[in-house]
PDB file of C-alpha atoms in Angstrom:
ATOM      1  CA  UNK A  24      19.546 -14.337  12.239  1.00 95.00           C
ATOM      2  CA  UNK A  25      20.938 -14.228   9.038  1.00 96.00           C
ATOM      3  CA  UNK A  26      20.118 -17.780   8.485  1.00 97.00           C
ATOM      4  CA  UNK A  27      16.517 -16.284   9.083  1.00 97.00           C
ATOM      5  CA  UNK A  28      16.948 -13.679   6.496  1.00 98.00           C
ATOM      6  CA  UNK A  29      18.482 -15.741   3.618  1.00 97.00           C
ATOM      7  CA  UNK A  30      15.629 -18.158   3.919  1.00 97.00           C
ATOM      8  CA  UNK A  31      12.686 -15.180   3.871  1.00 97.00           C
ATOM      9  CA  UNK A  32      14.993 -13.909   1.034  1.00 98.00           C
ATOM     10  CA  UNK A  33      14.872 -17.123  -0.993  1.00 97.00           C
ATOM     11  CA  UNK A  34      11.161 -17.637  -0.250  1.00 97.00           C
ATOM     12  CA  UNK A  35      10.404 -13.994  -1.513  1.00 96.00           C
ATOM     13  CA  UNK A  36      13.049 -14.294  -4.548  1.00 97.00           C
ATOM     14  CA  UNK A  37      15.029 -11.321  -3.689  1.00 97.00           C
ATOM     15  CA  UNK A  38      18.616 -11.166  -4.439  1.00 97.00           C
ATOM     16  CA  UNK A  39      21.005  -9.080  -2.636  1.00 98.00           C
ATOM     17  CA  UNK A  40      24.845  -9.050  -1.768  1.00 98.00           C
ATOM     18  CA  UNK A  41      26.250 -10.431   1.484  1.00 98.00           C
ATOM     19  CA  UNK A  42      27.172  -6.862   2.482  1.00 98.00           C
ATOM     20  CA  UNK A  43      23.274  -5.828   2.210  1.00 98.00           C
ATOM     21  CA  UNK A  44      22.507  -9.172   4.227  1.00 98.00           C
ATOM     22  CA  UNK A  45      24.611  -7.935   7.083  1.00 98.00           C
ATOM     23  CA  UNK A  46      23.416  -3.956   6.879  1.00 98.00           C
ATOM     24  CA  UNK A  47      19.677  -5.301   7.153  1.00 98.00           C
ATOM     25  CA  UNK A  48      20.827  -7.818  10.360  1.00 98.00           C
ATOM     26  CA  UNK A  49      22.591  -4.834  11.750  1.00 98.00           C
ATOM     27  CA  UNK A  50      19.254  -2.630  11.156  1.00 98.00           C
ATOM     28  CA  UNK A  51      17.460  -5.409  13.146  1.00 98.00           C
ATOM     29  CA  UNK A  52      19.631  -5.695  15.727  1.00 98.00           C
ATOM     30  CA  UNK A  53      19.765  -1.671  16.552  1.00 98.00           C
ATOM     31  CA  UNK A  54      15.610  -1.624  16.151  1.00 97.00           C
ATOM     32  CA  UNK A  55      16.039  -4.161  18.632  1.00 97.00           C
ATOM     33  CA  UNK A  56      18.206  -2.503  20.878  1.00 97.00           C
ATOM     34  CA  UNK A  57      16.917   1.023  20.713  1.00 97.00           C
ATOM     35  CA  UNK A  58      13.126  -0.209  20.944  1.00 96.00           C
ATOM     36  CA  UNK A  59      13.788  -1.110  24.910  1.00 94.00           C
ATOM     37  CA  UNK A  60      14.313   2.380  25.497  1.00 94.00           C
ATOM     38  CA  UNK A  61      12.780   4.024  23.106  1.00 94.00           C
ATOM     39  CA  UNK A  62       9.382   2.032  22.104  1.00 93.00           C
ATOM     40  CA  UNK A  63       9.938   2.555  18.146  1.00 95.00           C
ATOM     41  CA  UNK A  64       7.480  -0.730  17.520  1.00 95.00           C
ATOM     42  CA  UNK A  65       5.040  -2.762  18.729  1.00 95.00           C
ATOM     43  CA  UNK A  66       7.148  -5.944  17.062  1.00 96.00           C
ATOM     44  CA  UNK A  67       9.248  -6.764  19.867  1.00 95.00           C
ATOM     45  CA  UNK A  68      11.519 -10.176  18.863  1.00 96.00           C
ATOM     46  CA  UNK A  69      14.114  -9.475  16.207  1.00 96.00           C
ATOM     47  CA  UNK A  70      12.863 -12.978  14.193  1.00 96.00           C
ATOM     48  CA  UNK A  71       9.374 -11.157  13.719  1.00 96.00           C
ATOM     49  CA  UNK A  72      10.842  -7.517  12.798  1.00 97.00           C
ATOM     50  CA  UNK A  73      12.728  -9.318   9.918  1.00 97.00           C
ATOM     51  CA  UNK A  74       9.324 -10.432   8.536  1.00 97.00           C
ATOM     52  CA  UNK A  75       6.745  -7.902   9.572  1.00 96.00           C
ATOM     53  CA  UNK A  76       9.760  -5.048   8.945  1.00 97.00           C
ATOM     54  CA  UNK A  77      12.528  -6.117   6.601  1.00 98.00           C
ATOM     55  CA  UNK A  78      10.856  -8.165   4.229  1.00 98.00           C
ATOM     56  CA  UNK A  79       7.254  -6.270   4.438  1.00 97.00           C
ATOM     57  CA  UNK A  80       9.664  -3.473   3.250  1.00 98.00           C
ATOM     58  CA  UNK A  81      11.763  -5.121   0.545  1.00 98.00           C
ATOM     59  CA  UNK A  82       8.676  -6.695  -1.132  1.00 97.00           C
ATOM     60  CA  UNK A  83       7.923  -3.236  -2.820  1.00 97.00           C
ATOM     61  CA  UNK A  84      11.756  -2.424  -4.104  1.00 98.00           C
ATOM     62  CA  UNK A  85      10.448  -3.905  -7.659  1.00 97.00           C
ATOM     63  CA  UNK A  86       7.879  -1.241  -7.995  1.00 98.00           C
ATOM     64  CA  UNK A  87      10.305   1.661  -7.329  1.00 98.00           C
ATOM     65  CA  UNK A  88      10.626   3.576 -10.690  1.00 97.00           C
ATOM     66  CA  UNK A  89      12.738   6.316 -10.542  1.00 98.00           C
ATOM     67  CA  UNK A  90      15.719   7.858  -8.382  1.00 98.00           C
ATOM     68  CA  UNK A  91      14.155  10.066  -5.679  1.00 98.00           C
ATOM     69  CA  UNK A  92      11.877   8.913  -2.699  1.00 98.00           C
ATOM     70  CA  UNK A  93      10.470  10.139  -0.001  1.00 98.00           C
ATOM     71  CA  UNK A  94       9.269   7.433   3.059  1.00 98.00           C
ATOM     72  CA  UNK A  95       6.131   9.668   4.876  1.00 97.00           C
ATOM     73  CA  UNK A  96       5.591   9.261   7.943  1.00 95.00           C
ATOM     74  CA  UNK A  97       8.568   6.906   8.333  1.00 96.00           C
ATOM     75  CA  UNK A  98       8.459   5.635  11.907  1.00 96.00           C
ATOM     76  CA  UNK A  99      11.947   3.878  12.767  1.00 97.00           C
ATOM     77  CA  UNK A 100      12.557   4.375   8.989  1.00 98.00           C
ATOM     78  CA  UNK A 101      10.226   1.477   7.414  1.00 97.00           C
ATOM     79  CA  UNK A 102      10.127   0.904   4.523  1.00 98.00           C
ATOM     80  CA  UNK A 103      12.874   3.711   3.695  1.00 98.00           C
ATOM     81  CA  UNK A 104      15.714   2.212   5.244  1.00 98.00           C
ATOM     82  CA  UNK A 105      15.531  -1.635   4.382  1.00 98.00           C
ATOM     83  CA  UNK A 106      14.551  -0.256   0.844  1.00 98.00           C
ATOM     84  CA  UNK A 107      17.609   2.125   0.979  1.00 98.00           C
ATOM     85  CA  UNK A 108      20.169  -0.127   2.079  1.00 98.00           C
ATOM     86  CA  UNK A 109      19.417  -2.652  -1.494  1.00 98.00           C
ATOM     87  CA  UNK A 110      18.914   0.522  -3.779  1.00 98.00           C
ATOM     88  CA  UNK A 111      22.211   2.107  -3.077  1.00 98.00           C
ATOM     89  CA  UNK A 112      21.850   4.185  -6.584  1.00 98.00           C
ATOM     90  CA  UNK A 113      18.549   5.367  -5.274  1.00 98.00           C
ATOM     91  CA  UNK A 114      17.867   8.446  -2.699  1.00 98.00           C
ATOM     92  CA  UNK A 115      15.314   8.328  -0.066  1.00 98.00           C
ATOM     93  CA  UNK A 116      13.927  10.903   2.389  1.00 98.00           C
ATOM     94  CA  UNK A 117      12.556   9.385   5.436  1.00 98.00           C
ATOM     95  CA  UNK A 118      10.303  11.943   7.262  1.00 98.00           C
ATOM     96  CA  UNK A 119       8.742  11.987  10.598  1.00 97.00           C
ATOM     97  CA  UNK A 120       7.244  14.368  13.050  1.00 96.00           C
ATOM     98  CA  UNK A 121       8.647  12.491  16.269  1.00 96.00           C
ATOM     99  CA  UNK A 122      12.429  13.355  17.151  1.00 97.00           C
ATOM    100  CA  UNK A 123      13.559  10.437  18.794  1.00 97.00           C
ATOM    101  CA  UNK A 124      12.592   8.451  15.605  1.00 97.00           C
ATOM    102  CA  UNK A 125      14.776  10.715  13.452  1.00 98.00           C
ATOM    103  CA  UNK A 126      17.747  10.318  15.974  1.00 98.00           C
ATOM    104  CA  UNK A 127      17.187   6.226  15.457  1.00 98.00           C
ATOM    105  CA  UNK A 128      17.523   6.712  11.774  1.00 98.00           C
ATOM    106  CA  UNK A 129      20.554   9.170  11.872  1.00 98.00           C
ATOM    107  CA  UNK A 130      22.144   6.034  14.141  1.00 98.00           C
ATOM    108  CA  UNK A 131      21.192   3.541  11.651  1.00 98.00           C
ATOM    109  CA  UNK A 132      23.128   5.593   8.904  1.00 98.00           C
ATOM    110  CA  UNK A 133      26.495   6.238  10.835  1.00 98.00           C
ATOM    111  CA  UNK A 134      26.498   2.825  12.192  1.00 97.00           C
ATOM    112  CA  UNK A 135      25.524   1.252   8.344  1.00 98.00           C
ATOM    113  CA  UNK A 136      27.129   3.673   6.570  1.00 97.00           C
ATOM    114  CA  UNK A 137      24.442   4.778   4.515  1.00 98.00           C
ATOM    115  CA  UNK A 138      24.973   7.832   2.248  1.00 98.00           C
ATOM    116  CA  UNK A 139      21.686   8.141   0.222  1.00 98.00           C
ATOM    117  CA  UNK A 140      19.250   8.615   3.126  1.00 98.00           C
ATOM    118  CA  UNK A 141      18.192  12.169   4.565  1.00 98.00           C
ATOM    119  CA  UNK A 142      16.277  12.112   7.531  1.00 98.00           C
ATOM    120  CA  UNK A 143      13.761  14.955   7.949  1.00 98.00           C
ATOM    121  CA  UNK A 144      11.856  15.927  11.069  1.00 98.00           C
ATOM    122  CA  UNK A 145       8.839  17.665  10.177  1.00 98.00           C
ATOM    123  CA  UNK A 146       4.790  17.215   9.608  1.00 96.00           C
ATOM    124  CA  UNK A 147       4.140  16.434   6.146  1.00 95.00           C
ATOM    125  CA  UNK A 148       2.015  18.947   5.400  1.00 93.00           C
ATOM    126  CA  UNK A 149       5.156  21.561   6.418  1.00 95.00           C
ATOM    127  CA  UNK A 150       7.648  19.900   4.557  1.00 97.00           C
ATOM    128  CA  UNK A 151       8.350  22.154   1.191  1.00 96.00           C
ATOM    129  CA  UNK A 152      11.304  20.218  -0.830  1.00 97.00           C
ATOM    130  CA  UNK A 153      13.006  21.784  -3.728  1.00 95.00           C
ATOM    131  CA  UNK A 154      12.310  19.577  -5.871  1.00 96.00           C
ATOM    132  CA  UNK A 155       9.471  16.692  -6.412  1.00 97.00           C
ATOM    133  CA  UNK A 156      10.076  13.160  -5.564  1.00 98.00           C
ATOM    134  CA  UNK A 157       9.485  10.024  -8.177  1.00 98.00           C
ATOM    135  CA  UNK A 158       7.370   8.341  -5.457  1.00 98.00           C
ATOM    136  CA  UNK A 159       5.912   9.071  -2.348  1.00 98.00           C
ATOM    137  CA  UNK A 160       6.020   6.087  -0.198  1.00 98.00           C
ATOM    138  CA  UNK A 161       3.603   5.599   3.092  1.00 96.00           C
ATOM    139  CA  UNK A 162       3.297   2.441   4.953  1.00 94.00           C
ATOM    140  CA  UNK A 163       1.278   3.446   8.511  1.00 76.00           C
ATOM    141  CA  UNK A 164      -0.705   6.113   7.106  1.00 77.00           C
ATOM    142  CA  UNK A 165      -4.087   6.500   8.212  1.00 75.00           C
ATOM    143  CA  UNK A 166      -6.427   6.695   5.105  1.00 89.00           C
ATOM    144  CA  UNK A 167      -5.455   6.902   1.482  1.00 93.00           C
ATOM    145  CA  UNK A 168      -7.572  10.210   1.399  1.00 91.00           C
ATOM    146  CA  UNK A 169      -5.213  11.837   4.343  1.00 92.00           C
ATOM    147  CA  UNK A 170      -2.305  10.619   2.923  1.00 93.00           C
ATOM    148  CA  UNK A 171      -3.094  11.845  -0.474  1.00 94.00           C
ATOM    149  CA  UNK A 172      -3.930  15.426   0.675  1.00 92.00           C
ATOM    150  CA  UNK A 173      -1.129  15.548   3.050  1.00 94.00           C
ATOM    151  CA  UNK A 174       1.461  14.784   0.452  1.00 95.00           C
ATOM    152  CA  UNK A 175      -0.243  15.950  -2.487  1.00 95.00           C
ATOM    153  CA  UNK A 176       2.409  18.277  -3.175  1.00 96.00           C
ATOM    154  CA  UNK A 177       5.304  16.004  -3.025  1.00 98.00           C
ATOM    155  CA  UNK A 178       5.626  14.142  -6.395  1.00 98.00           C
ATOM    156  CA  UNK A 179       6.879  15.437  -9.535  1.00 97.00           C
ATOM    157  CA  UNK A 180       4.534  15.739 -12.687  1.00 94.00           C
ATOM    158  CA  UNK A 181       5.275  12.306 -13.368  1.00 95.00           C
ATOM    159  CA  UNK A 182       5.461  11.039  -9.871  1.00 98.00           C
ATOM    160  CA  UNK A 183       3.146   8.655  -7.794  1.00 98.00           C
ATOM    161  CA  UNK A 184       2.056   7.804  -4.666  1.00 98.00           C
ATOM    162  CA  UNK A 185       3.142   4.416  -3.241  1.00 98.00           C
ATOM    163  CA  UNK A 186       0.529   3.382  -0.197  1.00 97.00           C
ATOM    164  CA  UNK A 187       1.047  -0.113   1.645  1.00 97.00           C
ATOM    165  CA  UNK A 188      -1.990  -1.788   2.766  1.00 95.00           C
ATOM    166  CA  UNK A 189      -2.797  -4.666   4.423  1.00 94.00           C
ATOM    167  CA  UNK A 190      -6.758  -5.739   2.898  1.00 93.00           C
ATOM    168  CA  UNK A 191      -7.615  -4.392  -0.149  1.00 94.00           C
ATOM    169  CA  UNK A 192      -9.396  -0.871   0.956  1.00 94.00           C
ATOM    170  CA  UNK A 193     -12.250  -1.025  -1.362  1.00 94.00           C
ATOM    171  CA  UNK A 194     -14.437   1.924   0.908  1.00 93.00           C
ATOM    172  CA  UNK A 195     -11.470   4.312   0.983  1.00 93.00           C
ATOM    173  CA  UNK A 196     -10.625   3.757  -2.816  1.00 94.00           C
ATOM    174  CA  UNK A 197     -14.529   4.593  -3.319  1.00 92.00           C
ATOM    175  CA  UNK A 198     -13.424   8.578  -1.799  1.00 90.00           C
ATOM    176  CA  UNK A 199     -10.446   9.113  -3.685  1.00 90.00           C
ATOM    177  CA  UNK A 200     -10.187  12.753  -4.339  1.00 88.00           C
ATOM    178  CA  UNK A 201     -11.465  13.992  -8.024  1.00 89.00           C
ATOM    179  CA  UNK A 202      -7.757  14.571  -9.606  1.00 93.00           C
ATOM    180  CA  UNK A 203      -6.312  11.414  -8.462  1.00 95.00           C
ATOM    181  CA  UNK A 204      -6.485   7.789 -10.164  1.00 95.00           C
ATOM    182  CA  UNK A 205      -5.555   4.372  -8.945  1.00 97.00           C
ATOM    183  CA  UNK A 206      -2.592   3.596 -11.828  1.00 96.00           C
ATOM    184  CA  UNK A 207      -1.686  -0.269 -10.287  1.00 97.00           C
ATOM    185  CA  UNK A 208      -2.651  -2.479  -7.242  1.00 97.00           C
ATOM    186  CA  UNK A 209      -0.213  -5.177  -6.598  1.00 97.00           C
ATOM    187  CA  UNK A 210      -0.484  -7.722  -4.275  1.00 97.00           C
ATOM    188  CA  UNK A 211       2.659  -8.533  -2.171  1.00 97.00           C
ATOM    189  CA  UNK A 212       3.640 -11.883  -1.101  1.00 95.00           C
ATOM    190  CA  UNK A 213       5.464 -11.706   2.004  1.00 96.00           C
ATOM    191  CA  UNK A 214       6.850 -15.048   3.507  1.00 96.00           C
ATOM    192  CA  UNK A 215       5.915 -15.930   6.813  1.00 96.00           C
ATOM    193  CA  UNK A 216       3.438 -12.751   7.251  1.00 95.00           C
ATOM    194  CA  UNK A 217      -0.289 -13.589   7.999  1.00 92.00           C
ATOM    195  CA  UNK A 218      -2.821 -11.766   6.376  1.00 91.00           C
ATOM    196  CA  UNK A 219      -2.886  -9.500   3.098  1.00 94.00           C
ATOM    197  CA  UNK A 220      -0.688  -7.034   1.802  1.00 96.00           C
ATOM    198  CA  UNK A 221      -1.404  -4.566  -1.036  1.00 97.00           C
ATOM    199  CA  UNK A 222       0.743  -1.911  -2.595  1.00 97.00           C
ATOM    200  CA  UNK A 223      -1.329   0.863  -4.236  1.00 97.00           C
ATOM    201  CA  UNK A 224       0.028   2.963  -6.701  1.00 98.00           C
ATOM    202  CA  UNK A 225      -1.838   6.614  -7.025  1.00 97.00           C
ATOM    203  CA  UNK A 226      -1.060   9.214 -10.154  1.00 97.00           C
ATOM    204  CA  UNK A 227      -2.424  13.036 -10.309  1.00 95.00           C
ATOM    205  CA  UNK A 228      -4.925  13.240 -13.510  1.00 92.00           C
ATOM    206  CA  UNK A 229      -2.819  15.997 -15.139  1.00 84.00           C
ATOM    207  CA  UNK A 230      -5.516  18.693 -16.686  1.00 80.00           C
ATOM    208  CA  UNK A 231      -4.998  18.451 -20.346  1.00 71.00           C
TER     209      UNK A 231
END
């Protein structure tokens, strides 16, 4: 699996340490093992997990600006765990409402020795952090409208929302709230992944 990961990283132009590579491989092994009992993801094969979960998460890394991030509806820790592994200098809160997913994340943290991850079991609209986040990440949210309305209280004034999408969501963008603007759209290249990937960056429009 390490050989496969090395090939994918090379194609994506991502340079990380050997320790980080080992941690990513171990993350896939744990996900594969837990998935049999807890059904955490519909992706069953470790090689497919490397592409659809690990690389699909890592390509977001160059677009993380700041130190504090929250991954909303993280599921089994995606994209939060892979991003935390390769960004040890940044802090990640991983939020999900399902206990089995949070338990999995705790187990991964324990086995990989991750100290920059805080798992939180809560519904996003009920979660009230003491301080805001530089970036609010979401990978599997139903719609942009839901994400932006349920997560409106999470970023700092300068913070942004980072939404991972497949195809460019023109219809959803037409229904953006009036106080939100799209500041960037990045086309992501994920090696061996079929279909398009886009990262949309939003910010609150600050009153003058």
